[in-house]
């Protein structure tokens, strides 16, 4: 209050912290993140065997479409292989196709990111005829991979799925990684083997009128998520146990 802040937000809070924040006046929020978990797969084909035959056929069809389009996908790791100018060009080109979308991060952000995490940056490079046409910036820490920023110079059917979902999953299996967090949103991840997981946050709004409206909305949202989560978990495309 002394700093005249309108609100304070704690995102991705550890669940035990949330009741303590609620006791201090914060409102609790639940949201959904889609996460891939390694169940001890020996290969990407082993992972595909978990899907129903119909779903498995669709995933293979999407991957084959990218291959037949003449696009080669591979991951390069570490700062010496990372070109912030290229990543920014791909990323900003994608956002430019959605003028009503978010404002792009500046080039300096990507330069600072690679300087801060030189050993953790990974770039999924998508090349056609030797030229990079798309790519995804990821960050790896221990046994987890975090998907962050995607971009392409032109629209290519299924390339986003291949570069941001299928290829990182295959990489994670090969490297023995335990979890892959592909980023926020996207119900399309659900049918591609990413399971819904609840994320916790807490929010303190100082204006009492806005705070009251916020609490009412968050209560309704929590109830819908808690009711829907078991249903979404059955929509991954996996075979029924």
Short mmCIF file of N, CA, C and O in Angstrom, two decimals, residues 12 22 43 50 58 74-75 94 105 119 162 168 175-176 178 198 205 214-215 220 227 232 236:
data_model
loop_
_atom_site.label_atom_id
_atom_site.label_comp_id
_atom_site.label_asym_id
_atom_site.label_seq_id
_atom_site.Cartn_x
_atom_site.Cartn_y
_atom_site.Cartn_z
N UNK A 12 2.47 -19.43 -10.17
CA UNK A 12 3.09 -20.75 -10.04
C UNK A 12 3.58 -20.98 -8.60
O UNK A 12 4.72 -21.39 -8.37
N UNK A 22 -3.55 -16.82 1.36
CA UNK A 22 -4.98 -16.55 1.56
C UNK A 22 -5.23 -15.93 2.92
O UNK A 22 -6.06 -15.03 3.06
N UNK A 43 11.69 -45.24 -26.58
CA UNK A 43 11.83 -44.53 -27.84
C UNK A 43 10.55 -43.75 -28.09
O UNK A 43 9.55 -43.92 -27.39
N UNK A 50 1.20 -45.86 -26.77
CA UNK A 50 0.22 -45.58 -25.73
C UNK A 50 -1.10 -45.06 -26.31
O UNK A 50 -2.13 -45.08 -25.64
N UNK A 58 -2.99 -40.47 -36.82
CA UNK A 58 -3.07 -39.04 -37.06
C UNK A 58 -1.76 -38.34 -36.72
O UNK A 58 -1.28 -37.48 -37.47
N UNK A 74 16.04 -30.36 -36.19
CA UNK A 74 17.05 -30.85 -35.25
C UNK A 74 17.24 -29.82 -34.15
O UNK A 74 16.91 -28.64 -34.32
N UNK A 75 17.77 -30.26 -33.02
CA UNK A 75 17.99 -29.38 -31.88
C UNK A 75 19.46 -29.06 -31.74
O UNK A 75 20.31 -29.95 -31.81
N UNK A 94 6.06 -14.30 -36.70
CA UNK A 94 4.83 -15.02 -36.32
C UNK A 94 3.83 -14.08 -35.66
O UNK A 94 2.64 -14.07 -36.00
N UNK A 105 8.30 -9.28 -27.59
CA UNK A 105 9.43 -8.93 -26.75
C UNK A 105 10.54 -8.34 -27.61
O UNK A 105 10.68 -8.71 -28.77
N UNK A 119 24.21 -22.21 -20.98
CA UNK A 119 24.26 -23.67 -21.06
C UNK A 119 22.87 -24.30 -21.12
O UNK A 119 22.75 -25.51 -21.28
N UNK A 162 5.11 -30.24 -34.83
CA UNK A 162 6.33 -31.04 -34.96
C UNK A 162 7.49 -30.44 -34.18
O UNK A 162 8.23 -31.14 -33.49
N UNK A 168 10.55 -32.16 -29.44
CA UNK A 168 11.04 -32.08 -28.07
C UNK A 168 10.72 -33.32 -27.23
O UNK A 168 11.51 -33.71 -26.36
N UNK A 175 17.11 -38.36 -24.21
CA UNK A 175 18.01 -37.83 -23.19
C UNK A 175 17.61 -38.24 -21.77
O UNK A 175 18.29 -37.88 -20.81
N UNK A 176 16.50 -38.96 -21.64
CA UNK A 176 16.07 -39.41 -20.33
C UNK A 176 15.47 -38.32 -19.47
O UNK A 176 15.45 -38.42 -18.24
N UNK A 178 12.62 -36.14 -17.63
CA UNK A 178 11.42 -36.61 -16.94
C UNK A 178 10.17 -35.85 -17.35
O UNK A 178 9.08 -36.43 -17.49
N UNK A 198 -2.88 -28.98 -12.62
CA UNK A 198 -3.32 -27.73 -12.01
C UNK A 198 -2.12 -26.88 -11.60
O UNK A 198 -1.15 -27.37 -11.04
N UNK A 205 -5.71 -7.78 -4.66
CA UNK A 205 -6.19 -6.56 -5.32
C UNK A 205 -6.64 -5.59 -4.24
O UNK A 205 -7.46 -5.94 -3.38
N UNK A 214 -13.38 -10.05 -8.48
CA UNK A 214 -12.34 -11.04 -8.78
C UNK A 214 -12.58 -12.34 -8.01
O UNK A 214 -12.49 -13.44 -8.58
N UNK A 215 -12.89 -12.24 -6.74
CA UNK A 215 -13.09 -13.44 -5.91
C UNK A 215 -14.27 -14.25 -6.42
O UNK A 215 -14.23 -15.49 -6.44
N UNK A 220 -15.90 -19.34 -9.26
CA UNK A 220 -16.60 -20.03 -10.36
C UNK A 220 -15.60 -20.78 -11.23
O UNK A 220 -15.85 -21.93 -11.64
N UNK A 227 -14.07 -29.67 -11.64
CA UNK A 227 -15.05 -30.60 -12.21
C UNK A 227 -14.58 -31.14 -13.55
O UNK A 227 -14.78 -32.31 -13.87
N UNK A 232 -10.96 -34.09 -18.80
CA UNK A 232 -9.86 -33.77 -19.72
C UNK A 232 -8.78 -34.85 -19.68
O UNK A 232 -8.16 -35.14 -20.70
N UNK A 236 -6.67 -37.53 -23.64
CA UNK A 236 -5.29 -37.43 -24.12
C UNK A 236 -5.07 -38.23 -25.40
O UNK A 236 -4.05 -38.05 -26.07
#
